[in-house]
GROMACS .gro file of C-alpha atoms in nm:
model
  194
    1ASN     CA    1  -3.428  -0.495   1.046
    2GLY     CA    2  -3.047  -0.488   1.056
    3ASN     CA    3  -3.000  -0.157   0.870
    4GLY     CA    4  -2.801   0.132   1.017
    5GLY     CA    5  -2.559  -0.001   1.276
    6ALA     CA    6  -2.573   0.328   1.470
    7VAL     CA    7  -2.842   0.553   1.317
    8ALA     CA    8  -3.123   0.477   1.074
    9ALA     CA    9  -3.388   0.708   0.929
   10LEU     CA   10  -3.652   0.437   0.977
   11SER     CA   11  -3.981   0.389   1.162
   12ALA     CA   12  -4.069   0.085   1.368
   13THR     CA   13  -4.277  -0.075   1.094
   14GLN     CA   14  -4.152   0.070   0.767
   15PHE     CA   15  -3.882   0.290   0.621
   16ALA     CA   16  -3.965   0.647   0.717
   17SER     CA   17  -4.013   0.906   0.446
   18ASN     CA   18  -3.885   1.262   0.448
   19SER     CA   19  -3.669   1.220   0.760
   20THR     CA   20  -3.389   1.464   0.840
   21LEU     CA   21  -3.069   1.372   1.022
   22LEU     CA   22  -2.788   1.607   1.127
   23VAL     CA   23  -2.465   1.462   1.267
   24SER     CA   24  -2.208   1.713   1.388
   25SER     CA   25  -1.870   1.677   1.563
   26SER     CA   26  -1.924   1.305   1.622
   27THR     CA   27  -1.744   0.974   1.589
   28PHE     CA   28  -1.915   0.654   1.476
   29SER     CA   29  -1.680   0.361   1.529
   30GLY     CA   30  -1.717  -0.016   1.537
   31ASN     CA   31  -2.086  -0.029   1.442
   32ILE     CA   32  -2.226  -0.327   1.252
   33ALA     CA   33  -2.546  -0.349   1.047
   34THR     CA   34  -2.605  -0.711   1.138
   35ALA     CA   35  -2.812  -0.817   0.838
   36GLY     CA   36  -2.828  -0.516   0.615
   37SER     CA   37  -2.690  -0.186   0.500
   38GLY     CA   38  -2.513   0.119   0.636
   39GLY     CA   39  -2.268   0.016   0.907
   40ALA     CA   40  -2.309   0.352   1.084
   41ILE     CA   41  -2.580   0.552   0.901
   42VAL     CA   42  -2.867   0.463   0.668
   43GLY     CA   43  -3.114   0.690   0.491
   44PHE     CA   44  -3.402   0.581   0.269
   45ASN     CA   45  -3.715   0.730   0.108
   46ASN     CA   46  -3.644   1.100   0.057
   47SER     CA   47  -3.446   1.145   0.377
   48THR     CA   48  -3.192   1.425   0.413
   49ILE     CA   49  -2.867   1.342   0.590
   50ASN     CA   50  -2.599   1.600   0.676
   51VAL     CA   51  -2.274   1.494   0.843
   52ILE     CA   52  -2.031   1.769   0.949
   53ASP     CA   53  -1.689   1.763   1.122
   54SER     CA   54  -1.713   1.391   1.201
   55THR     CA   55  -1.532   1.057   1.169
   56LEU     CA   56  -1.682   0.723   1.070
   57ASN     CA   57  -1.436   0.436   1.104
   58THR     CA   58  -1.426   0.056   1.146
   59ASN     CA   59  -1.797   0.012   1.069
   60GLN     CA   60  -1.933  -0.290   0.879
   61ALA     CA   61  -2.233  -0.376   0.661
   62ASN     CA   62  -2.330  -0.576   0.354
   63PHE     CA   63  -2.371  -0.255   0.149
   64GLY     CA   64  -2.217   0.079   0.251
   65GLY     CA   65  -1.963  -0.007   0.520
   66ALA     CA   66  -2.018   0.333   0.687
   67ILE     CA   67  -2.314   0.494   0.504
   68ILE     CA   68  -2.588   0.398   0.261
   69VAL     CA   69  -2.838   0.638   0.106
   70GLN     CA   70  -3.111   0.534  -0.136
   71ASN     CA   71  -3.353   0.782  -0.290
   72SER     CA   72  -3.227   1.034  -0.034
   73SER     CA   73  -2.981   1.321  -0.022
   74LEU     CA   74  -2.647   1.313   0.159
   75SER     CA   75  -2.408   1.595   0.237
   76LEU     CA   76  -2.068   1.530   0.398
   77ASP     CA   77  -1.851   1.827   0.499
   78ASN     CA   78  -1.512   1.786   0.669
   79VAL     CA   79  -1.567   1.414   0.731
   80THR     CA   80  -1.328   1.117   0.742
   81LEU     CA   81  -1.442   0.767   0.646
   82SER     CA   82  -1.171   0.508   0.711
   83GLU     CA   83  -1.129   0.135   0.769
   84ASN     CA   84  -1.496   0.057   0.699
   85VAL     CA   85  -1.588  -0.274   0.534
   86ALA     CA   86  -1.872  -0.376   0.301
   87THR     CA   87  -1.934  -0.743   0.231
   88PHE     CA   88  -2.053  -0.648  -0.118
   89ASP     CA   89  -2.043  -0.285  -0.248
   90GLY     CA   90  -1.930   0.052  -0.116
   91GLY     CA   91  -1.654   0.004   0.140
   92ALA     CA   92  -1.725   0.347   0.289
   93LEU     CA   93  -2.029   0.476   0.101
   94TRP     CA   94  -2.310   0.331  -0.115
   95SER     CA   95  -2.523   0.593  -0.287
   96GLN     CA   96  -2.826   0.595  -0.513
   97GLY     CA   97  -3.074   0.870  -0.566
   98ASN     CA   98  -3.143   1.231  -0.496
   99GLY     CA   99  -2.794   1.373  -0.460
  100THR     CA  100  -2.472   1.305  -0.275
  101GLU     CA  101  -2.223   1.586  -0.214
  102LEU     CA  102  -1.883   1.548  -0.050
  103SER     CA  103  -1.677   1.853   0.046
  104HIS     CA  104  -1.341   1.833   0.224
  105VAL     CA  105  -1.390   1.459   0.281
  106THR     CA  106  -1.121   1.193   0.320
  107ILE     CA  107  -1.210   0.835   0.226
  108THR     CA  108  -0.920   0.594   0.271
  109GLY     CA  109  -0.840   0.246   0.398
  110ASN     CA  110  -1.190   0.111   0.330
  111HIS     CA  111  -1.267  -0.226   0.171
  112ALA     CA  112  -1.545  -0.383  -0.038
  113ASN     CA  113  -1.550  -0.738  -0.166
  114ARG     CA  114  -1.731  -0.670  -0.493
  115ALA     CA  115  -1.743  -0.306  -0.611
  116GLY     CA  116  -1.638   0.044  -0.503
  117GLY     CA  117  -1.370   0.003  -0.238
  118GLY     CA  118  -1.429   0.363  -0.130
  119ILE     CA  119  -1.752   0.479  -0.297
  120TYR     CA  120  -2.008   0.283  -0.494
  121MET     CA  121  -2.260   0.498  -0.679
  122ASN     CA  122  -2.537   0.257  -0.780
  123PRO     CA  123  -2.636   0.292  -1.145
  124SER     CA  124  -2.948   0.488  -1.222
  125SER     CA  125  -3.140   0.523  -1.545
  126ASP     CA  126  -3.123   0.901  -1.488
  127PRO     CA  127  -2.783   1.021  -1.615
  128THR     CA  128  -2.813   1.342  -1.408
  129VAL     CA  129  -2.781   1.145  -1.082
  130VAL     CA  130  -2.417   1.182  -0.972
  131VAL     CA  131  -2.192   1.206  -0.669
  132ILE     CA  132  -2.034   1.553  -0.638
  133LEU     CA  133  -1.678   1.577  -0.507
  134ASP     CA  134  -1.518   1.901  -0.385
  135HIS     CA  135  -1.168   1.931  -0.232
  136SER     CA  136  -1.178   1.564  -0.128
  137ILE     CA  137  -0.944   1.264  -0.109
  138VAL     CA  138  -1.060   0.918  -0.216
  139ALA     CA  139  -0.754   0.692  -0.233
  140GLY     CA  140  -0.599   0.383  -0.077
  141ASN     CA  141  -0.922   0.179  -0.064
  142THR     CA  142  -0.922  -0.188  -0.163
  143LEU     CA  143  -1.144  -0.435  -0.340
  144GLY     CA  144  -1.176  -0.813  -0.345
  145ASN     CA  145  -0.876  -0.990  -0.199
  146GLY     CA  146  -0.722  -0.658  -0.097
  147SER     CA  147  -0.460  -0.642  -0.371
  148ASP     CA  148  -0.674  -0.427  -0.603
  149SER     CA  149  -0.735  -0.060  -0.538
  150PHE     CA  150  -1.065   0.051  -0.688
  151ASP     CA  151  -1.157   0.366  -0.503
  152LEU     CA  152  -1.460   0.483  -0.701
  153GLU     CA  153  -1.732   0.332  -0.915
  154GLY     CA  154  -2.018   0.533  -1.061
  155ARG     CA  155  -2.088   0.877  -1.208
  156PHE     CA  156  -1.909   1.170  -1.048
  157VAL     CA  157  -1.884   1.545  -1.092
  158SER     CA  158  -1.584   1.739  -0.971
  159ARG     CA  159  -1.610   2.083  -0.821
  160GLY     CA  160  -1.232   2.082  -0.818
  161HIS     CA  161  -0.913   2.002  -0.630
  162ASN     CA  162  -0.973   1.634  -0.552
  163LEU     CA  163  -0.712   1.362  -0.505
  164ILE     CA  164  -0.856   1.040  -0.645
  165GLY     CA  165  -0.681   0.703  -0.654
  166GLN     CA  166  -0.805   0.443  -0.896
  167VAL     CA  167  -1.134   0.502  -1.078
  168VAL     CA  168  -1.148   0.182  -1.280
  169GLY     CA  169  -1.417  -0.047  -1.145
  170GLN     CA  170  -1.640  -0.340  -1.218
  171GLY     CA  171  -1.996  -0.335  -1.346
  172PHE     CA  172  -2.022  -0.005  -1.531
  173ALA     CA  173  -1.792   0.276  -1.631
  174THR     CA  174  -1.683   0.543  -1.388
  175SER     CA  175  -1.714   0.886  -1.539
  176GLY     CA  176  -1.678   1.253  -1.464
  177LEU     CA  177  -1.324   1.267  -1.326
  178THR     CA  178  -1.021   1.353  -1.538
  179ASP     CA  179  -0.659   1.386  -1.430
  180GLY     CA  180  -0.571   1.756  -1.445
  181GLY     CA  181  -0.932   1.867  -1.494
  182ASN     CA  182  -1.060   2.118  -1.235
  183GLY     CA  183  -0.729   2.090  -1.051
  184ASP     CA  184  -0.791   1.721  -0.978
  185LEU     CA  185  -0.518   1.459  -0.947
  186VAL     CA  186  -0.668   1.130  -1.067
  187GLY     CA  187  -0.491   0.793  -1.092
  188ASN     CA  188  -0.582   0.499  -1.315
  189GLY     CA  189  -0.521   0.126  -1.346
  190ASN     CA  190  -0.150   0.183  -1.405
  191ALA     CA  191  -0.081   0.466  -1.162
  192LYS     CA  192  -0.223   0.415  -0.814
  193LEU     CA  193  -0.233   0.698  -0.564
  194GLY     CA  194  -0.252   0.655  -0.188
   0.00000   0.00000   0.00000
């Protein structure tokens, strides 16, 4: 169906429910989700995805240049997402649902044409749904024609010591990250990092 250029938590006839995927010490590079989402990895319907000590670069998709998760949980630990491209939203990562946690992750050099050059956290009516960042770098990602740097869009919670570029985005307000709060260094529309 064109989702998950390398790995998809799907069945032959329908999106699989309650799937578990563990990726460790791997590189996903140059994958393309031909007509869909998640250039390298896709998880839907209460799937659990854990990626550890890995690199995802130069992947492409309509949504989530490297990874898309919807109504699923995602944990990234010591992972680099770089030079991925989304035709629409989430240059590196598109997230909606049960919980996304990033620890010691670097997201840089990614591009989206519409929203979230690095990470796009799709709006949810549940205000408790957030992306958690811990000791991570999200900077130097681009949006639109490439001249704008909008690294994050969505609701985020910091566990501390993150380097974040520009958090101003389109669509809805980005929240949860403050320059100097929790040891974070956060840029804004006037002071780009990366």
